[in-house]
CSV table of C-alpha atoms in Angstrom, one decimal:
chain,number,residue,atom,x,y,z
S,1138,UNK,CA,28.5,27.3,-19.4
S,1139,UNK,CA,28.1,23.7,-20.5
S,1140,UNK,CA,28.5,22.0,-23.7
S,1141,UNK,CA,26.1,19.3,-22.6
S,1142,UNK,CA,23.2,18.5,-24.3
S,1143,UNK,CA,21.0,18.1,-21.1
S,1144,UNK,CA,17.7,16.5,-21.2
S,1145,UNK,CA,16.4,19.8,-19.6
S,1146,UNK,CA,18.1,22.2,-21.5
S,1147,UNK,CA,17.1,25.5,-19.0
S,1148,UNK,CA,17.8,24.0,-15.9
S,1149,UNK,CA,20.6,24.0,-13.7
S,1150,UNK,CA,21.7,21.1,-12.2
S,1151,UNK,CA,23.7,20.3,-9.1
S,1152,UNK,CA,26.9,18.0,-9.4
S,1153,UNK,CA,27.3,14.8,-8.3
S,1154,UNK,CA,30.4,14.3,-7.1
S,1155,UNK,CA,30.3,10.7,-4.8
S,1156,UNK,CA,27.9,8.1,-3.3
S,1157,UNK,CA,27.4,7.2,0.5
S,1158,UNK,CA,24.6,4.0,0.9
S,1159,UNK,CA,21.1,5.7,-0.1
S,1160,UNK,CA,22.5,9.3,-0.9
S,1161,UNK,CA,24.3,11.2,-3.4
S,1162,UNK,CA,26.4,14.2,-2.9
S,1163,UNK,CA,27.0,16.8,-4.7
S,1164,UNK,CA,30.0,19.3,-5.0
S,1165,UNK,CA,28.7,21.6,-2.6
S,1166,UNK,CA,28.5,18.4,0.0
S,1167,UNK,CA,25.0,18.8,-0.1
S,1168,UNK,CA,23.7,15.1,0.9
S,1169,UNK,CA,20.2,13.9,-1.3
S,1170,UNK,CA,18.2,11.0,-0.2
S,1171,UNK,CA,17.8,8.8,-2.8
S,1172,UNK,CA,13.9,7.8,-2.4
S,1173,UNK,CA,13.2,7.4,-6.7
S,1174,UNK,CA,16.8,5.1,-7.1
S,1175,UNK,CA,17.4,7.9,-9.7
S,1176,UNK,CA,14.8,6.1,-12.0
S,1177,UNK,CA,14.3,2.5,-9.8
S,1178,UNK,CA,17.7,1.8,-10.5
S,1179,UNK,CA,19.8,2.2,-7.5
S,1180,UNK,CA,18.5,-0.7,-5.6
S,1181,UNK,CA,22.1,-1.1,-4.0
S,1182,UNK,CA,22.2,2.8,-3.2
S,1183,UNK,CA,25.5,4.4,-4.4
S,1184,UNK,CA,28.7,2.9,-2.7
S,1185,UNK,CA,28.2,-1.2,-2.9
S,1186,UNK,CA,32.2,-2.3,-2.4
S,1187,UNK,CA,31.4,-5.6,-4.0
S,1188,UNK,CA,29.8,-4.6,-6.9
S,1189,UNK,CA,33.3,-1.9,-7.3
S,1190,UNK,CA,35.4,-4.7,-6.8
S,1191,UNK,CA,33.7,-6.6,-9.5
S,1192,UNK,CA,34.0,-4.6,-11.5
S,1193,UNK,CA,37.5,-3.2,-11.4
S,1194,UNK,CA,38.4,-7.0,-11.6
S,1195,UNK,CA,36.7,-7.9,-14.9
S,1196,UNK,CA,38.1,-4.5,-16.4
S,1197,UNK,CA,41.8,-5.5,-15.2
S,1198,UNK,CA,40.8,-8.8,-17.1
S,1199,UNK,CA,39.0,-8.1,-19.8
S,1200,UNK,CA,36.9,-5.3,-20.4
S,1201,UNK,CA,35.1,-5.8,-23.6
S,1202,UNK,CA,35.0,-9.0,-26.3
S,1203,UNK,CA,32.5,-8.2,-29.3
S,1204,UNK,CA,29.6,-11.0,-29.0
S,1205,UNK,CA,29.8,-11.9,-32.9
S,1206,UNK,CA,33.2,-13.3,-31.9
S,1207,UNK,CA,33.6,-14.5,-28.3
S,1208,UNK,CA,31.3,-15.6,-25.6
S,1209,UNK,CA,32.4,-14.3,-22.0
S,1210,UNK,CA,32.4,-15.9,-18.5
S,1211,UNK,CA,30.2,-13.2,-17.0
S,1212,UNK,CA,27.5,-13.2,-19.4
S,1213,UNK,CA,27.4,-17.0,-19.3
S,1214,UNK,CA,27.4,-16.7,-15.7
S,1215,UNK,CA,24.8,-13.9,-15.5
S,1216,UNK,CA,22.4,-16.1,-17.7
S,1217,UNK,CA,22.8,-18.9,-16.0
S,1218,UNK,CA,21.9,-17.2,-12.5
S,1219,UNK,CA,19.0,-15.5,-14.2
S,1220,UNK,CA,17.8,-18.4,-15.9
S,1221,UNK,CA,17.5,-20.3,-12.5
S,1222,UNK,CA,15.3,-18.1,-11.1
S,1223,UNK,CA,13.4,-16.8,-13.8
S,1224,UNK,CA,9.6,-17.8,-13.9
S,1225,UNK,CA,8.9,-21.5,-15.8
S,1226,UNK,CA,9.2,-21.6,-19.5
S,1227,UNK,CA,11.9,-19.0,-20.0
S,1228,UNK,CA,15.1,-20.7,-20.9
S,1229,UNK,CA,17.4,-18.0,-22.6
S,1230,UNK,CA,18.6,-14.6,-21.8
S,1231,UNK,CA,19.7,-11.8,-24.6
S,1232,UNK,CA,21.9,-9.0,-22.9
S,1233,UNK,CA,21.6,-5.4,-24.2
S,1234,UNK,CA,22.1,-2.2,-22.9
S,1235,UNK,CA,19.1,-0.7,-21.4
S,1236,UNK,CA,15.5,-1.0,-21.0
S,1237,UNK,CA,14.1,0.2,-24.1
S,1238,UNK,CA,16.5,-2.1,-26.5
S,1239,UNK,CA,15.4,-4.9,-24.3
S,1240,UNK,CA,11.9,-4.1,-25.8
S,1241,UNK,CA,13.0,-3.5,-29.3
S,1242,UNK,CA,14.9,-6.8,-28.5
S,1243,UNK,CA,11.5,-8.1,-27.5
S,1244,UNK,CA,9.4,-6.9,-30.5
S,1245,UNK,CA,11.6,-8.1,-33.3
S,1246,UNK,CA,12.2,-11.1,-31.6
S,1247,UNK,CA,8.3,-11.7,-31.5
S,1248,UNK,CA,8.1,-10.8,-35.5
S,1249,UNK,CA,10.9,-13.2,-36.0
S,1250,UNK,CA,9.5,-15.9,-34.5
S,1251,UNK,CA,6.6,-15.8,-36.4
S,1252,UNK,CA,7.7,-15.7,-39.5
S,1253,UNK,CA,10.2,-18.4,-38.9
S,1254,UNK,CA,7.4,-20.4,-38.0
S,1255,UNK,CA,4.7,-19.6,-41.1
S,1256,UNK,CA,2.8,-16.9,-39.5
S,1257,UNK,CA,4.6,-13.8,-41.4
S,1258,UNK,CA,1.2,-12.4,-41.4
S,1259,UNK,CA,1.0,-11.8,-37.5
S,1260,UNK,CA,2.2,-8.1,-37.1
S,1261,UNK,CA,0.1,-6.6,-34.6
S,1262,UNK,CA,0.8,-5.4,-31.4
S,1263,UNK,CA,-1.7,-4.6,-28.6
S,1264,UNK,CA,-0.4,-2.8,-25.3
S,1265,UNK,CA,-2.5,-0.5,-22.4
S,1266,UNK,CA,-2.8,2.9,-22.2
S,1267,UNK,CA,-0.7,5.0,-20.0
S,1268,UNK,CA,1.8,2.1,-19.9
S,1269,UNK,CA,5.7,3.3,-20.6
S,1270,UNK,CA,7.7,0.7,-22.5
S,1271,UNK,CA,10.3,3.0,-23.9
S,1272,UNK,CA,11.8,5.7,-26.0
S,1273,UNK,CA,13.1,3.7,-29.1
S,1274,UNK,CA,10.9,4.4,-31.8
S,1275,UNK,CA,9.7,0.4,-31.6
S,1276,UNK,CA,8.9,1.0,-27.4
S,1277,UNK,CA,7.9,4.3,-27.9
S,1278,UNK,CA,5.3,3.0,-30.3
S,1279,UNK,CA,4.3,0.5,-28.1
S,1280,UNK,CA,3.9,2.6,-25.0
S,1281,UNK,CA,0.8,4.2,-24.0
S,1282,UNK,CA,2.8,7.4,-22.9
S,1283,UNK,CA,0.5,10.4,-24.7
S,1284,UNK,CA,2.8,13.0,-23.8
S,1285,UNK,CA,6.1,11.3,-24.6
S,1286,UNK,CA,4.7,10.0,-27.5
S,1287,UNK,CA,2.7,13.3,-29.1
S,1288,UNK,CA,5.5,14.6,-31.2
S,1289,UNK,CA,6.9,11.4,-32.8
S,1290,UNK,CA,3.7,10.0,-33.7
S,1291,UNK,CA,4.4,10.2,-37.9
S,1292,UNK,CA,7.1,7.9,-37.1
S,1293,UNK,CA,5.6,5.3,-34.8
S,1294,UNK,CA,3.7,2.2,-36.4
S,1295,UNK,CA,0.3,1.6,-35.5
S,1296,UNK,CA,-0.6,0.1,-32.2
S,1297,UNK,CA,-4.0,-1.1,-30.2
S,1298,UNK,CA,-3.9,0.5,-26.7
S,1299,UNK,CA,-6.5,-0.8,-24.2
S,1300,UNK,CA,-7.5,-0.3,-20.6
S,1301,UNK,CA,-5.0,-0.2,-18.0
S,1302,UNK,CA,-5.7,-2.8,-15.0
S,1303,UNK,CA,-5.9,0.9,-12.9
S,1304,UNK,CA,-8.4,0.1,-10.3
S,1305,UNK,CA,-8.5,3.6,-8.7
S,1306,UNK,CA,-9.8,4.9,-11.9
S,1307,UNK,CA,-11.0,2.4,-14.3
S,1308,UNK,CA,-12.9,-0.1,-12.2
S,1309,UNK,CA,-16.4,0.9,-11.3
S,1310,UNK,CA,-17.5,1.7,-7.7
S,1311,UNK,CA,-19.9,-1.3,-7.9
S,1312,UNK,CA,-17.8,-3.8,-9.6
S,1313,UNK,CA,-16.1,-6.1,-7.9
S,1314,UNK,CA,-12.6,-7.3,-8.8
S,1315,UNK,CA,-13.3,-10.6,-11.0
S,1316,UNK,CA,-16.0,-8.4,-13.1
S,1317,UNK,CA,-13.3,-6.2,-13.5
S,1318,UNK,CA,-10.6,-8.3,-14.8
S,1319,UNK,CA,-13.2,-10.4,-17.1
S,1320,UNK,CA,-14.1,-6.6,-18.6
S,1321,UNK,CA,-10.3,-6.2,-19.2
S,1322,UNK,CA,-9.6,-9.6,-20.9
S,1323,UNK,CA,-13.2,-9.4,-22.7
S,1324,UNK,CA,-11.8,-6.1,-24.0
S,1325,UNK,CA,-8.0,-8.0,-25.5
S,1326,UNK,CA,-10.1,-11.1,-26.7
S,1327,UNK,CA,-12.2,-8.1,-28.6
S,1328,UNK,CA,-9.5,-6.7,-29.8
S,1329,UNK,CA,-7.6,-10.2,-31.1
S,1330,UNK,CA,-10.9,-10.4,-33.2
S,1331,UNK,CA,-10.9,-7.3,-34.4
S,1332,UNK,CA,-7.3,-7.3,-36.2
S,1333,UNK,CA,-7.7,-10.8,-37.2
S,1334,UNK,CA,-7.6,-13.7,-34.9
S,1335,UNK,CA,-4.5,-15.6,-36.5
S,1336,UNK,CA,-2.8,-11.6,-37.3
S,1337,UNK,CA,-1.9,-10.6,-33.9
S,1338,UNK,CA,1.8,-10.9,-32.7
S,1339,UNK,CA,1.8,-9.8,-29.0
S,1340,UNK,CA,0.4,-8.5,-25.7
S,1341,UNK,CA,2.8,-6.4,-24.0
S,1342,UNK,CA,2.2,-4.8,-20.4
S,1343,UNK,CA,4.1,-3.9,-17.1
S,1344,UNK,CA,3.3,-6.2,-14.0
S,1345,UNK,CA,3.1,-3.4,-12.2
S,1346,UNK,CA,3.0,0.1,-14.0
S,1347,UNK,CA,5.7,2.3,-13.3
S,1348,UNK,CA,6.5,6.0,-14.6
S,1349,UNK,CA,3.1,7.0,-16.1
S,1350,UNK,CA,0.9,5.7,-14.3
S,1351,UNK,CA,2.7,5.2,-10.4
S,1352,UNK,CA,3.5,2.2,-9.0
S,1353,UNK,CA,-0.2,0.6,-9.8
S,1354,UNK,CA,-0.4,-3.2,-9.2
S,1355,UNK,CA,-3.0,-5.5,-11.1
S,1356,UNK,CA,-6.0,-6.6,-9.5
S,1357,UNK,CA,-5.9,-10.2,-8.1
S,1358,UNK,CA,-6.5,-12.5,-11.2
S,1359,UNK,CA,-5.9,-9.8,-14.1
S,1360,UNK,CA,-3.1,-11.5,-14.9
S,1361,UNK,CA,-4.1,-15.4,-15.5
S,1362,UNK,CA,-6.9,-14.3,-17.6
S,1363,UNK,CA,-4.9,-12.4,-20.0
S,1364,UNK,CA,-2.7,-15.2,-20.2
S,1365,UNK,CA,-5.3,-17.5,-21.2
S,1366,UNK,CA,-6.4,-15.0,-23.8
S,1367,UNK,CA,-3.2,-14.5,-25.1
S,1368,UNK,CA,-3.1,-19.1,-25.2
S,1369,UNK,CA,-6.2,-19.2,-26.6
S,1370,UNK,CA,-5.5,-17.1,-29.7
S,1371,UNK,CA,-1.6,-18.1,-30.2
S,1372,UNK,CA,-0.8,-14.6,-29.0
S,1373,UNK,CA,2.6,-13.8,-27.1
S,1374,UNK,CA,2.2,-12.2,-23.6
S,1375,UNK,CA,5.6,-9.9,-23.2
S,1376,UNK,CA,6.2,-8.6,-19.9
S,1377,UNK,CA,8.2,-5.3,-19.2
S,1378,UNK,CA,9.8,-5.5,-16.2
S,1379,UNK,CA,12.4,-2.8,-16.7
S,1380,UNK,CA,11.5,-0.7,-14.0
S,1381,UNK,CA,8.9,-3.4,-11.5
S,1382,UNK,CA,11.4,-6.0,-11.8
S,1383,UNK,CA,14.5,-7.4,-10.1
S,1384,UNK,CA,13.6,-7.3,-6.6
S,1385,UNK,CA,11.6,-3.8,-6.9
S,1386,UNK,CA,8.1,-5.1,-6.0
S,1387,UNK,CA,10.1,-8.2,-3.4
S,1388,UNK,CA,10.6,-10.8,-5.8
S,1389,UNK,CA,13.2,-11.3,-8.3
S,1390,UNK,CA,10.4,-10.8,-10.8
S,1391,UNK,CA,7.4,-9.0,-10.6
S,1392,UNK,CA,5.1,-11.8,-12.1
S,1393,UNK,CA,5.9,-14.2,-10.1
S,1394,UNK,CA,3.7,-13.2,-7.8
S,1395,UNK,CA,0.7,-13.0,-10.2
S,1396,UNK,CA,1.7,-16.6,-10.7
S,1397,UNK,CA,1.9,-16.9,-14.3
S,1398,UNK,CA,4.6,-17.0,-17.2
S,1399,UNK,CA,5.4,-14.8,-20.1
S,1400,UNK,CA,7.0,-15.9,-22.8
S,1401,UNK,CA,9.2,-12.9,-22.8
S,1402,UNK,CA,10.0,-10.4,-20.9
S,1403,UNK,CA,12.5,-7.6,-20.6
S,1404,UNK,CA,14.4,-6.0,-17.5
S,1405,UNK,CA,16.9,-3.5,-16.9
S,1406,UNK,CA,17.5,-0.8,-14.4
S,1407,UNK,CA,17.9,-2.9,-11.0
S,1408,UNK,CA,19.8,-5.4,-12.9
S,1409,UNK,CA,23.0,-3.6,-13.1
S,1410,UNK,CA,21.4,-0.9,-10.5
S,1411,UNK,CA,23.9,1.7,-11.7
S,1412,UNK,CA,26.8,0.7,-12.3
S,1413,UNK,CA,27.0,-0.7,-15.3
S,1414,UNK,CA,24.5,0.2,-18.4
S,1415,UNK,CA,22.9,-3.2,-18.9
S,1416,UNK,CA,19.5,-4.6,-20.1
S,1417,UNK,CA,18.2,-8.1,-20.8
S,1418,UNK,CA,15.2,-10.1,-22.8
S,1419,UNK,CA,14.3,-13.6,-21.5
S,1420,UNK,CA,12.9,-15.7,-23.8
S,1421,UNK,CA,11.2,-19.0,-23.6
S,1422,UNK,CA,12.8,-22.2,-24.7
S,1423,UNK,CA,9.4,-22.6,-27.7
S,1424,UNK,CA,10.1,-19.4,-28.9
S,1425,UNK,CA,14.3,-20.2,-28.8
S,1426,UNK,CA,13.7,-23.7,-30.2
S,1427,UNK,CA,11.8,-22.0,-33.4
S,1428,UNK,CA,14.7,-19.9,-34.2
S,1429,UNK,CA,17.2,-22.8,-33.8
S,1430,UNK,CA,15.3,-24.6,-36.0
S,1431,UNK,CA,14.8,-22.3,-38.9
S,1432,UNK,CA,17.6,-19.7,-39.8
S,1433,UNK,CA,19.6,-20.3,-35.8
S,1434,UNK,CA,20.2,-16.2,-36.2
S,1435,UNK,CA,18.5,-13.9,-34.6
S,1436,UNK,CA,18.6,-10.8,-37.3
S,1437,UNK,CA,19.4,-8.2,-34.1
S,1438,UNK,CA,22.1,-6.2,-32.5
S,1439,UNK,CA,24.1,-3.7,-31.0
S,1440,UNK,CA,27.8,-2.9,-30.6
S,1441,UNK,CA,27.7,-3.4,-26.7
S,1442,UNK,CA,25.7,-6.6,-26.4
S,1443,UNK,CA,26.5,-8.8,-23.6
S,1444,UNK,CA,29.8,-6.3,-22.4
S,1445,UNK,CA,31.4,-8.4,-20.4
S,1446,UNK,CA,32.5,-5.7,-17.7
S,1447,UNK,CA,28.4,-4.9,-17.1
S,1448,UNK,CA,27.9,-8.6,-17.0
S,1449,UNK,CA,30.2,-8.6,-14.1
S,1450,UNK,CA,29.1,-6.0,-12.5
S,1451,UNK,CA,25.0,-7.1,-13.0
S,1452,UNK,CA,25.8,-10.5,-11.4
S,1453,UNK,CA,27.9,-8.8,-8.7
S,1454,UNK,CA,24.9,-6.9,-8.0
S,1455,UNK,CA,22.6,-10.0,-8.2
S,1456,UNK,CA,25.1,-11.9,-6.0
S,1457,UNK,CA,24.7,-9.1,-3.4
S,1458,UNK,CA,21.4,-9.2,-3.1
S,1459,UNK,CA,20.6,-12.4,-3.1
S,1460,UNK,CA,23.8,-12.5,0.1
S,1461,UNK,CA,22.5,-10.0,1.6
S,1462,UNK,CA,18.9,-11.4,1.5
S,1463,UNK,CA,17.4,-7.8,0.4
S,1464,UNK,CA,14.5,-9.5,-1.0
S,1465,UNK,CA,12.6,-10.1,2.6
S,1466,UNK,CA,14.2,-6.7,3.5
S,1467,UNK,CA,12.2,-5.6,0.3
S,1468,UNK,CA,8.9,-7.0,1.4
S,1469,UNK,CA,9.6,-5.6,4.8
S,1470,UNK,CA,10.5,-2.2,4.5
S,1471,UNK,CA,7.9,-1.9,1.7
S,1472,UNK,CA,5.0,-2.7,4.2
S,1473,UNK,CA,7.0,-0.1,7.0
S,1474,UNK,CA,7.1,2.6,4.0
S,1475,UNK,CA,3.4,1.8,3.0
S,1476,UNK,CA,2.3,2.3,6.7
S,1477,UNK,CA,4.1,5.6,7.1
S,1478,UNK,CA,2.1,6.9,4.0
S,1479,UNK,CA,-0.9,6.0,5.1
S,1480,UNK,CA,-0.2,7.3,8.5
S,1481,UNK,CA,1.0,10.7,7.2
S,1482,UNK,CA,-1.6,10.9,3.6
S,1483,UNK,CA,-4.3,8.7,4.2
S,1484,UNK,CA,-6.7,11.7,5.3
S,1485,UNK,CA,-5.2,14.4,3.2
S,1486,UNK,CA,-7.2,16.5,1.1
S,1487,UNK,CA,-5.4,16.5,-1.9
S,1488,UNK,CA,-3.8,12.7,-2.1
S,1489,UNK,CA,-6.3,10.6,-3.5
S,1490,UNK,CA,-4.3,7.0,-3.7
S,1491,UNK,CA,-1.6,5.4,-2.1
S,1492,UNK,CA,-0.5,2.2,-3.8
S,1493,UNK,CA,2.2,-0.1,-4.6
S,1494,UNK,CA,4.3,-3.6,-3.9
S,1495,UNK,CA,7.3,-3.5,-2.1
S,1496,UNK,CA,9.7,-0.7,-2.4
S,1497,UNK,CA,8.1,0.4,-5.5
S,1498,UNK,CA,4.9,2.7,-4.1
S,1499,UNK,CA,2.6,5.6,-5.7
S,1500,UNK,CA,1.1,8.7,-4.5
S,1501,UNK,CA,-1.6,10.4,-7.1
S,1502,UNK,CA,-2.7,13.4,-5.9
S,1503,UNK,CA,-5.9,15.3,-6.6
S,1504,UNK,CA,-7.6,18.4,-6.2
S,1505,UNK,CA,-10.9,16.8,-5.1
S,1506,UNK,CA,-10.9,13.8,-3.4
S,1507,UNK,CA,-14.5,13.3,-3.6
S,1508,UNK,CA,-14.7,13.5,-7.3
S,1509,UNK,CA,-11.4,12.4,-8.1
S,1510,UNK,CA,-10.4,15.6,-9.9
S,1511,UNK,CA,-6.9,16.2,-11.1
S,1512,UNK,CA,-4.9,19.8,-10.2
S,1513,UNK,CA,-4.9,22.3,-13.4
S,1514,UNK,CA,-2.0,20.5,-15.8
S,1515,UNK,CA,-0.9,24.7,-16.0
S,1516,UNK,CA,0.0,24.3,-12.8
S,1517,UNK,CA,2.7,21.9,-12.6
S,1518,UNK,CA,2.2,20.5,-9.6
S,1519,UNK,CA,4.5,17.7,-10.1
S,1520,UNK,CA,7.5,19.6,-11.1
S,1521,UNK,CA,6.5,21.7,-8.1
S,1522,UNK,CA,7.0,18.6,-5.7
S,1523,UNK,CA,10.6,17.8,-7.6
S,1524,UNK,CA,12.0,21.1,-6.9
S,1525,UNK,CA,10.2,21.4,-3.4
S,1526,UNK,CA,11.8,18.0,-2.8
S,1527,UNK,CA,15.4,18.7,-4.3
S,1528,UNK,CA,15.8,21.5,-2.0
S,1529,UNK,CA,14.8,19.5,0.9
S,1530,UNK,CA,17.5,17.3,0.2
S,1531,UNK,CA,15.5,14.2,-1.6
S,1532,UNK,CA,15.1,12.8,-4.4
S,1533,UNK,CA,11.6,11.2,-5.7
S,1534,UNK,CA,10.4,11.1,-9.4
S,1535,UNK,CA,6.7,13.1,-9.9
S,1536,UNK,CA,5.5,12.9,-13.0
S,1537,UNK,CA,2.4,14.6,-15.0
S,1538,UNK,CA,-0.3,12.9,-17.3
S,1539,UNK,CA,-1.4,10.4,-15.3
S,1540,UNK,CA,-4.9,10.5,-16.7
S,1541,UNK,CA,-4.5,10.4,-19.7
S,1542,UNK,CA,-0.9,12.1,-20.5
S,1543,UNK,CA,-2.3,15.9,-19.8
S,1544,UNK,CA,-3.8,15.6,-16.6
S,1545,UNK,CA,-2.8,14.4,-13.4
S,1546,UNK,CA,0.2,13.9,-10.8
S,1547,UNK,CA,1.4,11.4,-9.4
S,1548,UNK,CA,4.4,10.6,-7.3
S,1549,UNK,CA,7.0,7.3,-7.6
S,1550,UNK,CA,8.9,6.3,-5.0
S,1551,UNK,CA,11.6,3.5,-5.8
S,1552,UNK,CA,14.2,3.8,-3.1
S,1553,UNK,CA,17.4,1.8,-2.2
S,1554,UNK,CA,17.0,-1.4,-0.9
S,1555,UNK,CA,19.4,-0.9,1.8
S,1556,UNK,CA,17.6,1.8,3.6
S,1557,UNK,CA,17.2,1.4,7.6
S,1558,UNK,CA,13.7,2.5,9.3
S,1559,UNK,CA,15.6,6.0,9.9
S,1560,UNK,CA,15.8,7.0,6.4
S,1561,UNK,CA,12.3,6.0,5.7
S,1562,UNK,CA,11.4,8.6,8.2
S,1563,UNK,CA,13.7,11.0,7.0
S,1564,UNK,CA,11.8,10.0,3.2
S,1565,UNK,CA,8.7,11.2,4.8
S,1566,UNK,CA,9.0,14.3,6.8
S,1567,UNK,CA,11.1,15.6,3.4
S,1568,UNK,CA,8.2,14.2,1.4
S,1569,UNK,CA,5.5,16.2,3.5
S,1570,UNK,CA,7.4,19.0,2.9
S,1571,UNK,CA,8.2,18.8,-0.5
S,1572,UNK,CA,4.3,18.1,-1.0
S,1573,UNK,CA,3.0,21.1,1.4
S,1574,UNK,CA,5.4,23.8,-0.1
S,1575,UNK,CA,4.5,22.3,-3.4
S,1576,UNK,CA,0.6,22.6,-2.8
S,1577,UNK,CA,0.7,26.0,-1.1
S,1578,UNK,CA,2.4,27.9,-4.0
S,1579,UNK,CA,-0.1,26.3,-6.1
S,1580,UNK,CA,-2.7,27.7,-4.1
S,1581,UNK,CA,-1.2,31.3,-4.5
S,1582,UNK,CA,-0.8,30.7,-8.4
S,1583,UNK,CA,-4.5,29.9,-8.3
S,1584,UNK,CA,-5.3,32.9,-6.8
């Protein structure tokens, strides 16, 4: 008996009662490998002592000083360090909570800035399909998530969803990788005109694409020639880096290695990586500057704004990564987890792509790898894997819809980056598992 409202109302769940490095346990002492980081949040597994020490400090301090009074040392602090690594151009940080009032941080922020600067009639946005910016009504709207966006669609405003930069299914077999990118920001600049040239407020897309779509990077030059689309037309490019971002893909941010700036973007999960509910939106010094100079308010908020304990701990975490040098370590055991995938899927039947960047990596599996062909959506596989994987002791995040939010599975791995080479076999052979028991009882349900 529970009085929880779980998000899953008819399943049963195991408790979590304590943290050791990459696993969680639970109150039967069974021990789960972390491979998902919950949701690529866990970067610093379960049981960082600095980040616990941080944190205990600021609450013995000061726990909490509402941000329409007081400014705090650790949010200053956090901004600062974010600030000085943060790709050129962005200037100023806005703390929230979480990822998707980062975006709704984002969105308003975007409106605002236009109307402070006499363009009140640029309201449109234009985002990708199966992207995932959000469940806020504002990030759900934006999002290209069919399925998580299906019932709620009365409420959501109108948006443009284009082509995903998803070169396993979208670019042609004979089309090489600039003709596929000039298709992609032929098809934005398309769009721009249709709305209205001077009537579009923003482009918003993941660096790389997380939950819906699984871990799919851009193709080499997507990027810069969205960017000069977006220029060309006055257009704001906002990136979503909640879940790609903050050392996920091996650098602090995901774009940087795309080589361009946004003039927002929004990250989350790894920046507090669990232990503190935190979210931010970076914003460039132009778009800061037109605020200052018009009303100097930005008309947003929430109660918990820059808390001053998650500041704490979000720099601890920062701090220890940065000391610990986990970036490289990113890069490194990313390539070591890649080439174990390949080893153990590259020839299998059913798993049609293996992708990624870093410790951030995608499985998509098929029924026909020939033809591409998704399992039966009645089938379930991915909630298959979940469970096959739970009871193997791991923990990965599957997901359905990847086509087109109805058909398709795909797999996202986001693990710890503290794991040693031994865990990412032991991620593996429990993956293999999970993945084989999964595929055979879809066999007999088929029959």
């Amino acid at each position: 008996m529970t009085h929880v409202f779980h998000r899953n109302i008819h399943q049963s769940y195991p408790v979590a009662v304590a943290g050791d490095g990459p696993y969680i346990i639970a109150a039967d002492g069974r021990r789960y490998l972390d491979a998902s980081g919950g949701a690529a949040v866990s970067c610093l597994g379960h049981s960082a002592t600095e980040v616990v020490e941080a944190i205990q400090q600021q609450v013995a301090s000061l726990a909490y000083a509402h941000t329409s009074f007081f400014t705090t040392e650790p949010m200053e602090q956090l901004a600062d360090f974010l600030i000085a690594r943060a790709p050129a151009g962005l200037e100023y940080v806005y703390f929230v909570s979480g990822g998707s009032e980062a975006v709704e941080a984002a969105l308003k922020l975007a409106r605002q800035y236009f109307t402070e600067t006499g363009q009140p009639q640029r309201r449109h946005l234009i985002a990708r399909r199966q992207s995932y910016h959000g469940n806020t009504l504002g990030a759900l709207a934006t999002g290209g998530n069919a399925w998580r966006r299906a019932q709620f669609e009365p409420l959501l405003t109108q948006v443009s969803h284009l082509t995903p930069c998803y070169a396993y299914r979208e670019q042609g077999e004979q089309e090489s990788d600039d003709a596929f990118t000039t298709r992609l920001a032929q098809e934005l600049e398309d769009e721009i005109l249709r709305l209205g040239a001077d009537e579009v407020m923003a482009f918003v897309a993941e660096p790389v694409v997380g939950a819906t779509l699984g871990a799919v990077p851009p193709v080499a030059g997507y990027f810069r020639k969205i960017r000069d689309v977006c220029d060309r037309y006055g257009v704001l490019l906002i990136l979503d880096e909640v879940m790609c971002g903050m050392g996920r893909t091996g650098t602090l941010f995901a774009i940087e290695q795309e080589g361009v700036s946004p003039d927002i973007t929004t990250i989350a999960k790894g920046l507090g990586a669990g232990y503190q509910p935190i979210g931010a939106t970076l914003v460039s010094g132009r778009i800061y500057d037109a605020i200052a100079a018009g009303s100097g308010f930005f008309q947003h908020g929430h109660t918990y704004i820059g808390h001053a304990t998650a500041c704490a701990a979000a720099l601890a975490v920062q701090q220890t990564i940065e000391s610990r040098q986990l970036l490289p370590r990113v890069q490194m055991l990313g390539r070591a987890l890649q080439q174990r995938l390949r080893s153990r899927f590259g020839d299998h039947p059913h798993i049609g792509d293996l992708r990624g960047r870093g410790l951030f990596q995608g499985i998509e599996l098929v029924r026909d790898r020939a033809t591409k062909e998704p399992f039966d959506p009645a089938l379930k596989l991915h909630a298959r894997i979940k469970q096959a994987a739970m009871d193997e002791g791991l923990m990965c995040y599957p997901m359905g819809g990847t086509l087109d939010g109805r058909r398709g599975d795909h797999i996202l791995l986001a693990p710890p980056f503290i794991l040693e080479e031994s865990h990412l076999d032991e991620l593996v052979d429990k993956l293999e598992s999970a993945i084989t028991l999964a595929l055979r009882a879809v066999k007999g349900a088929r029959a």
